[in-house]
Amino acid sequence: MATPEDDVSSLRFCGQPVTGPEWDLVQEVVETCSGLSRTELARTVCDLLEWRRPNGGLKDHECRLWLEALDEAGRLRLPKRRGTRPIGSRTTVPVTEHGDPQPELGGTVRDVAPVTVELVRDDGERRLWRELVGRHHYLGHAVAFGASLRYLVRVAKPAPTVVGCLQFSSPAWRMEARDRWIGWDDAARRRNLQRVVQNSRFLLLPWVRVRNLATTVLALAARRLPEDWWEHYRVRPLLLETLVDPSRYRGTCYRAANWLEVGVTTGRGRMDRYHEREGAAPKAVWVYPVAPGATDALRGE
C-alpha cells in the first residue's frame, strides 16, 4: 500500500499528472472493493474519475495496466488475476422478436405463480437481459458501475415466460441521505461500503399488469441476493439501496416490500465531482437491510 513518503507528484496516467485527490480515490477503490476483479476495479476508477477516450469510452484497459504496474511497484495491492470475463462487459443492445411487445398479461400473483428470480448465467440470457432493459427501461442499458449481478424474472402461468429484469451493482460512493441514515463516518464508510449493494435496474415489461408482482419480485430478490453476491464476490451484503425518480414513480412497490425512504439525493449524479449539477435531477433514496443489526455493523459497532 502507498505510504506517506510516496511522491504523488510522480504519478502519471496516460501522460497526465495524477492529483492528490485522484490518488486518494484510487487507493480507496482498491482497498474497499476487494471483491472486484482487476478489470472491474479499473472500470470503477475510470468511471469515477472520468478517464475516457475521445469517443467517450472508458480507458479501462490502460487503467488496468497502470494499476498492475503500481501493484508490481508495491504502491497498491490488487486482487489476484481472474481467468473469466467480468459480468456485463458487452454493451450492444440486440433487437429481436424476444423483445417485441406481447399480449397483455394481467391478473394476480396467484394467477401466474410460481414467480422466480433467476440469476443470468449464460450468453443467451445476457443477450435477452440487455435487449429487454435496453428497449424497455427508461434508463436503457449501460455498463454497471463496479460489481454487478443480473436476474430474469419468470412466471409459470399461463405459460412459462420472462416478465422482467433486475440488476444489482456497486453502491453510490457517497450519498448524503443514506450516509446520514446509517450514521457512519468516512472511515467506517471506506471499510464497509462494499457491504451495500444498489438495485440499479428494475423492470417489469410494459405489457405485464399483474397486481402485486413488483412487490413479490423485490421480496424474492432480497432473499436470494446476499448468497449470490457472496458466491461471486466473497462479500456478504448488509444493506440494499435504490434511487427512484419521483417525476416518474412514487416507490409504491418498494414501500410495500418494506423498503425505507430515507431522503433525496442532491441530483448531481455519480459523475459530478465538481458539484456543477446540484439539484438537476434529485432522486428518492430507499434502503432495505438484509441482515439483523445492519446499521450497527456498517458503522463498525
GROMACS .gro file of C-alpha atoms in nm:
model
  301
    1MET     CA    1   0.000   0.000   0.000
    2ALA     CA    2   0.105   0.356  -0.051
    3THR     CA    3   0.297   0.513   0.237
    4PRO     CA    4   0.315   0.878   0.347
    5GLU     CA    5   0.657   0.915   0.187
    6ASP     CA    6   0.523   0.814  -0.157
    7ASP     CA    7   0.562   1.105  -0.401
    8VAL     CA    8   0.217   1.152  -0.557
    9SER     CA    9   0.357   1.418  -0.789
   10SER     CA   10   0.548   1.145  -0.975
   11LEU     CA   11   0.230   0.960  -1.072
   12ARG     CA   12   0.104   0.999  -1.428
   13PHE     CA   13  -0.180   0.826  -1.613
   14CYS     CA   14  -0.174   0.832  -1.996
   15GLY     CA   15   0.078   1.115  -1.977
   16GLN     CA   16  -0.129   1.331  -1.742
   17PRO     CA   17  -0.033   1.400  -1.379
   18VAL     CA   18  -0.246   1.233  -1.113
   19THR     CA   19  -0.363   1.476  -0.844
   20GLY     CA   20  -0.363   1.403  -0.472
   21PRO     CA   21  -0.744   1.367  -0.452
   22GLU     CA   22  -0.742   1.137  -0.757
   23TRP     CA   23  -0.475   0.917  -0.598
   24ASP     CA   24  -0.672   0.907  -0.273
   25LEU     CA   25  -0.977   0.787  -0.462
   26VAL     CA   26  -0.777   0.521  -0.650
   27GLN     CA   27  -0.645   0.384  -0.320
   28GLU     CA   28  -0.993   0.394  -0.166
   29VAL     CA   29  -1.144   0.196  -0.456
   30VAL     CA   30  -0.873  -0.070  -0.443
   31GLU     CA   31  -0.892  -0.105  -0.066
   32THR     CA   32  -1.269  -0.110  -0.021
   33CYS     CA   33  -1.373  -0.302  -0.334
   34SER     CA   34  -1.154  -0.608  -0.285
   35GLY     CA   35  -1.425  -0.836  -0.425
   36LEU     CA   36  -1.392  -0.687  -0.773
   37SER     CA   37  -1.169  -0.822  -1.045
   38ARG     CA   38  -0.879  -0.614  -1.175
   39THR     CA   39  -1.079  -0.515  -1.482
   40GLU     CA   40  -1.378  -0.416  -1.269
   41LEU     CA   41  -1.152  -0.210  -1.041
   42ALA     CA   42  -1.005  -0.033  -1.345
   43ARG     CA   43  -1.352   0.038  -1.483
   44THR     CA   44  -1.465   0.172  -1.146
   45VAL     CA   45  -1.166   0.406  -1.120
   46CYS     CA   46  -1.218   0.534  -1.475
   47ASP     CA   47  -1.591   0.578  -1.415
   48LEU     CA   48  -1.537   0.787  -1.102
   49LEU     CA   49  -1.251   0.996  -1.241
   50GLU     CA   50  -1.395   1.029  -1.592
   51TRP     CA   51  -1.083   0.887  -1.753
   52ARG     CA   52  -1.226   0.849  -2.103
   53ARG     CA   53  -1.115   0.827  -2.462
   54PRO     CA   54  -1.219   1.096  -2.715
   55ASN     CA   55  -1.509   0.871  -2.824
   56GLY     CA   56  -1.641   0.862  -2.466
   57GLY     CA   57  -1.529   0.508  -2.383
   58LEU     CA   58  -1.356   0.434  -2.053
   59LYS     CA   59  -0.977   0.397  -2.053
   60ASP     CA   60  -1.021   0.078  -1.853
   61HIS     CA   61  -0.757  -0.122  -2.041
   62GLU     CA   62  -0.494   0.145  -1.990
   63CYS     CA   63  -0.603   0.184  -1.628
   64ARG     CA   64  -0.570  -0.187  -1.558
   65LEU     CA   65  -0.214  -0.187  -1.694
   66TRP     CA   66  -0.138   0.122  -1.483
   67LEU     CA   67  -0.281  -0.037  -1.168
   68GLU     CA   68  -0.084  -0.355  -1.229
   69ALA     CA   69   0.237  -0.154  -1.267
   70LEU     CA   70   0.162   0.015  -0.935
   71ASP     CA   71   0.095  -0.326  -0.781
   72GLU     CA   72   0.431  -0.455  -0.904
   73ALA     CA   73   0.598  -0.143  -0.761
   74GLY     CA   74   0.438  -0.209  -0.422
   75ARG     CA   75   0.222   0.104  -0.416
   76LEU     CA   76  -0.106  -0.088  -0.437
   77ARG     CA   77  -0.217  -0.441  -0.361
   78LEU     CA   78  -0.452  -0.573  -0.629
   79PRO     CA   79  -0.661  -0.890  -0.610
   80LYS     CA   80  -0.527  -1.199  -0.788
   81ARG     CA   81  -0.590  -1.220  -1.160
   82ARG     CA   82  -0.910  -1.392  -1.271
   83GLY     CA   83  -0.946  -1.600  -1.581
   84THR     CA   84  -1.306  -1.508  -1.658
   85ARG     CA   85  -1.453  -1.207  -1.829
   86PRO     CA   86  -1.630  -0.962  -1.593
   87ILE     CA   87  -2.007  -0.978  -1.582
   88GLY     CA   88  -2.192  -0.736  -1.809
   89SER     CA   89  -1.893  -0.621  -2.014
   90ARG     CA   90  -2.076  -0.648  -2.350
   91THR     CA   91  -2.280  -0.337  -2.420
   92THR     CA   92  -2.462  -0.379  -2.752
   93VAL     CA   93  -2.842  -0.399  -2.737
   94PRO     CA   94  -2.992  -0.664  -2.968
   95VAL     CA   95  -3.329  -0.611  -3.134
   96THR     CA   96  -3.514  -0.941  -3.187
   97GLU     CA   97  -3.862  -1.082  -3.161
   98HIS     CA   98  -3.786  -1.178  -2.800
   99GLY     CA   99  -3.806  -0.812  -2.701
  100ASP     CA  100  -4.113  -0.722  -2.907
  101PRO     CA  101  -4.436  -0.627  -2.724
  102GLN     CA  102  -4.654  -0.921  -2.625
  103PRO     CA  103  -5.025  -0.957  -2.540
  104GLU     CA  104  -5.109  -0.803  -2.203
  105LEU     CA  105  -5.062  -1.032  -1.904
  106GLY     CA  106  -5.294  -0.946  -1.616
  107GLY     CA  107  -5.443  -1.100  -1.302
  108THR     CA  108  -5.279  -1.152  -0.966
  109VAL     CA  109  -4.958  -1.315  -0.850
  110ARG     CA  110  -5.155  -1.630  -0.769
  111ASP     CA  111  -5.272  -1.647  -1.131
  112VAL     CA  112  -4.915  -1.657  -1.266
  113ALA     CA  113  -4.736  -1.840  -0.982
  114PRO     CA  114  -4.481  -1.957  -0.915
  115VAL     CA  115  -4.274  -1.644  -0.970
  116THR     CA  116  -3.897  -1.694  -0.984
  117VAL     CA  117  -3.600  -1.457  -0.984
  118GLU     CA  118  -3.315  -1.634  -1.163
  119LEU     CA  119  -2.952  -1.530  -1.198
  120VAL     CA  120  -2.839  -1.459  -1.554
  121ARG     CA  121  -2.570  -1.716  -1.626
  122ASP     CA  122  -2.512  -1.773  -1.998
  123ASP     CA  123  -2.467  -1.569  -2.315
  124GLY     CA  124  -2.824  -1.623  -2.432
  125GLU     CA  125  -2.966  -1.492  -2.106
  126ARG     CA  126  -2.725  -1.198  -2.109
  127ARG     CA  127  -2.836  -1.103  -2.459
  128LEU     CA  128  -3.203  -1.129  -2.358
  129TRP     CA  129  -3.145  -0.917  -2.045
  130ARG     CA  130  -2.965  -0.648  -2.247
  131GLU     CA  131  -3.239  -0.640  -2.506
  132LEU     CA  132  -3.527  -0.616  -2.260
  133VAL     CA  133  -3.360  -0.348  -2.047
  134GLY     CA  134  -3.218  -0.163  -2.347
  135ARG     CA  135  -3.555  -0.147  -2.522
  136HIS     CA  136  -3.799  -0.112  -2.233
  137HIS     CA  137  -3.630   0.051  -1.929
  138TYR     CA  138  -3.639   0.431  -1.933
  139LEU     CA  139  -3.269   0.447  -1.841
  140GLY     CA  140  -3.176   0.195  -2.106
  141HIS     CA  141  -2.877  -0.037  -2.085
  142ALA     CA  142  -2.535   0.073  -1.961
  143VAL     CA  143  -2.229  -0.099  -1.820
  144ALA     CA  144  -2.286  -0.134  -1.448
  145PHE     CA  145  -2.071   0.057  -1.203
  146GLY     CA  146  -1.825  -0.186  -1.041
  147ALA     CA  147  -1.959  -0.529  -0.948
  148SER     CA  148  -2.295  -0.643  -1.077
  149LEU     CA  149  -2.538  -0.934  -1.089
  150ARG     CA  150  -2.835  -0.955  -1.321
  151TYR     CA  151  -3.160  -1.151  -1.292
  152LEU     CA  152  -3.451  -1.251  -1.512
  153VAL     CA  153  -3.798  -1.265  -1.360
  154ARG     CA  154  -4.014  -1.554  -1.480
  155VAL     CA  155  -4.371  -1.665  -1.421
  156ALA     CA  156  -4.507  -2.015  -1.477
  157LYS     CA  157  -4.864  -1.948  -1.591
  158PRO     CA  158  -5.044  -1.934  -1.824
  159ALA     CA  159  -4.714  -2.036  -1.988
  160PRO     CA  160  -4.353  -2.007  -1.868
  161THR     CA  161  -4.227  -1.665  -1.971
  162VAL     CA  162  -3.986  -1.385  -1.880
  163VAL     CA  163  -4.172  -1.084  -1.740
  164GLY     CA  164  -3.895  -0.864  -1.603
  165CYS     CA  165  -3.531  -0.792  -1.520
  166LEU     CA  166  -3.327  -0.684  -1.217
  167GLN     CA  167  -2.973  -0.562  -1.172
  168PHE     CA  168  -2.777  -0.521  -0.851
  169SER     CA  169  -2.444  -0.337  -0.859
  170SER     CA  170  -2.188  -0.147  -0.656
  171PRO     CA  171  -2.335   0.133  -0.440
  172ALA     CA  172  -2.309   0.507  -0.476
  173TRP     CA  173  -1.973   0.623  -0.339
  174ARG     CA  174  -2.130   0.893  -0.125
  175MET     CA  175  -2.498   0.968  -0.076
  176GLU     CA  176  -2.589   1.211   0.199
  177ALA     CA  177  -2.937   1.072   0.280
  178ARG     CA  178  -2.813   0.714   0.300
  179ASP     CA  179  -2.498   0.802   0.491
  180ARG     CA  180  -2.693   1.010   0.742
  181TRP     CA  181  -2.942   0.726   0.795
  182ILE     CA  182  -2.662   0.474   0.854
  183GLY     CA  183  -2.479   0.717   1.080
  184TRP     CA  184  -2.129   0.616   0.974
  185ASP     CA  185  -1.823   0.837   0.945
  186ASP     CA  186  -1.586   0.843   0.647
  187ALA     CA  187  -1.359   0.579   0.797
  188ALA     CA  188  -1.648   0.337   0.853
  189ARG     CA  189  -1.783   0.411   0.507
  190ARG     CA  190  -1.448   0.326   0.349
  191ARG     CA  191  -1.431  -0.001   0.545
  192ASN     CA  192  -1.786  -0.117   0.487
  193LEU     CA  193  -1.919   0.042   0.169
  194GLN     CA  194  -1.874  -0.281  -0.025
  195ARG     CA  195  -2.141  -0.436   0.201
  196VAL     CA  196  -2.403  -0.204   0.049
  197VAL     CA  197  -2.547  -0.312  -0.287
  198GLN     CA  198  -2.755  -0.097  -0.520
  199ASN     CA  199  -3.065  -0.215  -0.705
  200SER     CA  200  -2.967  -0.023  -1.019
  201ARG     CA  201  -3.228  -0.162  -1.259
  202PHE     CA  202  -3.579  -0.297  -1.200
  203LEU     CA  203  -3.803  -0.361  -1.498
  204LEU     CA  204  -4.140  -0.527  -1.535
  205LEU     CA  205  -4.220  -0.538  -1.904
  206PRO     CA  206  -4.478  -0.280  -2.016
  207TRP     CA  207  -4.737  -0.541  -2.112
  208VAL     CA  208  -4.723  -0.711  -1.768
  209ARG     CA  209  -5.006  -0.587  -1.542
  210VAL     CA  210  -5.003  -0.846  -1.265
  211ARG     CA  211  -5.115  -0.700  -0.930
  212ASN     CA  212  -4.851  -0.709  -0.655
  213LEU     CA  213  -4.594  -0.870  -0.885
  214ALA     CA  214  -4.337  -0.594  -0.830
  215THR     CA  215  -4.355  -0.632  -0.453
  216THR     CA  216  -4.324  -1.009  -0.480
  217VAL     CA  217  -4.021  -0.980  -0.706
  218LEU     CA  218  -3.845  -0.739  -0.468
  219ALA     CA  219  -3.904  -0.974  -0.176
  220LEU     CA  220  -3.769  -1.275  -0.369
  221ALA     CA  221  -3.465  -1.081  -0.487
  222ALA     CA  222  -3.381  -0.953  -0.138
  223ARG     CA  223  -3.384  -1.310  -0.007
  224ARG     CA  224  -3.154  -1.456  -0.272
  225LEU     CA  225  -2.919  -1.165  -0.348
  226PRO     CA  226  -2.696  -1.199  -0.035
  227GLU     CA  227  -2.593  -1.557  -0.114
  228ASP     CA  228  -2.540  -1.485  -0.483
  229TRP     CA  229  -2.327  -1.180  -0.400
  230TRP     CA  230  -2.119  -1.385  -0.158
  231GLU     CA  231  -2.073  -1.659  -0.419
  232HIS     CA  232  -1.945  -1.415  -0.680
  233TYR     CA  233  -1.760  -1.152  -0.472
  234ARG     CA  234  -1.699  -1.307  -0.128
  235VAL     CA  235  -1.874  -1.012   0.037
  236ARG     CA  236  -2.194  -1.051   0.241
  237PRO     CA  237  -2.426  -0.755   0.184
  238LEU     CA  238  -2.592  -0.589   0.480
  239LEU     CA  239  -2.799  -0.322   0.306
  240LEU     CA  240  -2.968  -0.272  -0.030
  241GLU     CA  241  -3.023   0.074  -0.173
  242THR     CA  242  -3.202   0.215  -0.475
  243LEU     CA  243  -3.287   0.550  -0.631
  244VAL     CA  244  -3.639   0.630  -0.752
  245ASP     CA  245  -3.715   0.917  -0.990
  246PRO     CA  246  -4.015   1.092  -0.825
  247SER     CA  247  -4.113   1.252  -1.154
  248ARG     CA  248  -4.192   0.902  -1.282
  249TYR     CA  249  -4.262   0.677  -0.983
  250ARG     CA  250  -4.377   0.700  -0.623
  251GLY     CA  251  -4.185   0.399  -0.497
  252THR     CA  252  -4.508   0.218  -0.407
  253CYS     CA  253  -4.370  -0.131  -0.468
  254TYR     CA  254  -4.060  -0.060  -0.257
  255ARG     CA  255  -4.276   0.068   0.029
  256ALA     CA  256  -4.498  -0.240   0.006
  257ALA     CA  257  -4.186  -0.460   0.018
  258ASN     CA  258  -4.080  -0.286   0.344
  259TRP     CA  259  -3.804  -0.071   0.199
  260LEU     CA  260  -3.750   0.262   0.379
  261GLU     CA  261  -3.743   0.603   0.212
  262VAL     CA  262  -3.462   0.795   0.384
  263GLY     CA  263  -3.434   1.118   0.184
  264VAL     CA  264  -3.342   1.257  -0.155
  265THR     CA  265  -3.018   1.297  -0.346
  266THR     CA  266  -2.868   1.631  -0.438
  267GLY     CA  267  -2.929   1.545  -0.802
  268ARG     CA  268  -2.566   1.573  -0.909
  269GLY     CA  269  -2.530   1.209  -1.003
  270ARG     CA  270  -2.236   0.975  -0.962
  271MET     CA  271  -2.008   1.162  -1.202
  272ASP     CA  272  -2.049   1.525  -1.089
  273ARG     CA  273  -1.723   1.559  -0.897
  274TYR     CA  274  -1.720   1.939  -0.918
  275HIS     CA  275  -2.074   1.997  -0.783
  276GLU     CA  276  -2.191   2.162  -1.105
  277ARG     CA  277  -2.528   1.985  -1.133
  278GLU     CA  278  -2.671   2.010  -0.781
  279GLY     CA  279  -3.049   1.981  -0.786
  280ALA     CA  280  -3.061   1.888  -1.156
  281ALA     CA  281  -3.232   1.551  -1.110
  282PRO     CA  282  -3.292   1.462  -0.742
  283LYS     CA  283  -3.394   1.104  -0.667
  284ALA     CA  284  -3.567   0.948  -0.369
  285VAL     CA  285  -3.332   0.724  -0.171
  286TRP     CA  286  -3.469   0.390  -0.048
  287VAL     CA  287  -3.288   0.130   0.162
  288TYR     CA  288  -3.356  -0.225   0.281
  289PRO     CA  289  -3.148  -0.404   0.549
  290VAL     CA  290  -3.090  -0.768   0.456
  291ALA     CA  291  -2.932  -0.870   0.788
  292PRO     CA  292  -3.012  -0.806   1.155
  293GLY     CA  293  -2.817  -0.515   1.303
  294ALA     CA  294  -2.716  -0.392   0.958
  295THR     CA  295  -2.663  -0.029   1.057
  296ASP     CA  296  -2.456  -0.118   1.364
  297ALA     CA  297  -2.237  -0.344   1.152
  298LEU     CA  298  -2.195  -0.078   0.882
  299ARG     CA  299  -2.090   0.174   1.146
  300GLY     CA  300  -1.836  -0.078   1.266
  301GLU     CA  301  -2.003  -0.120   1.604
   0.00000   0.00000   0.00000
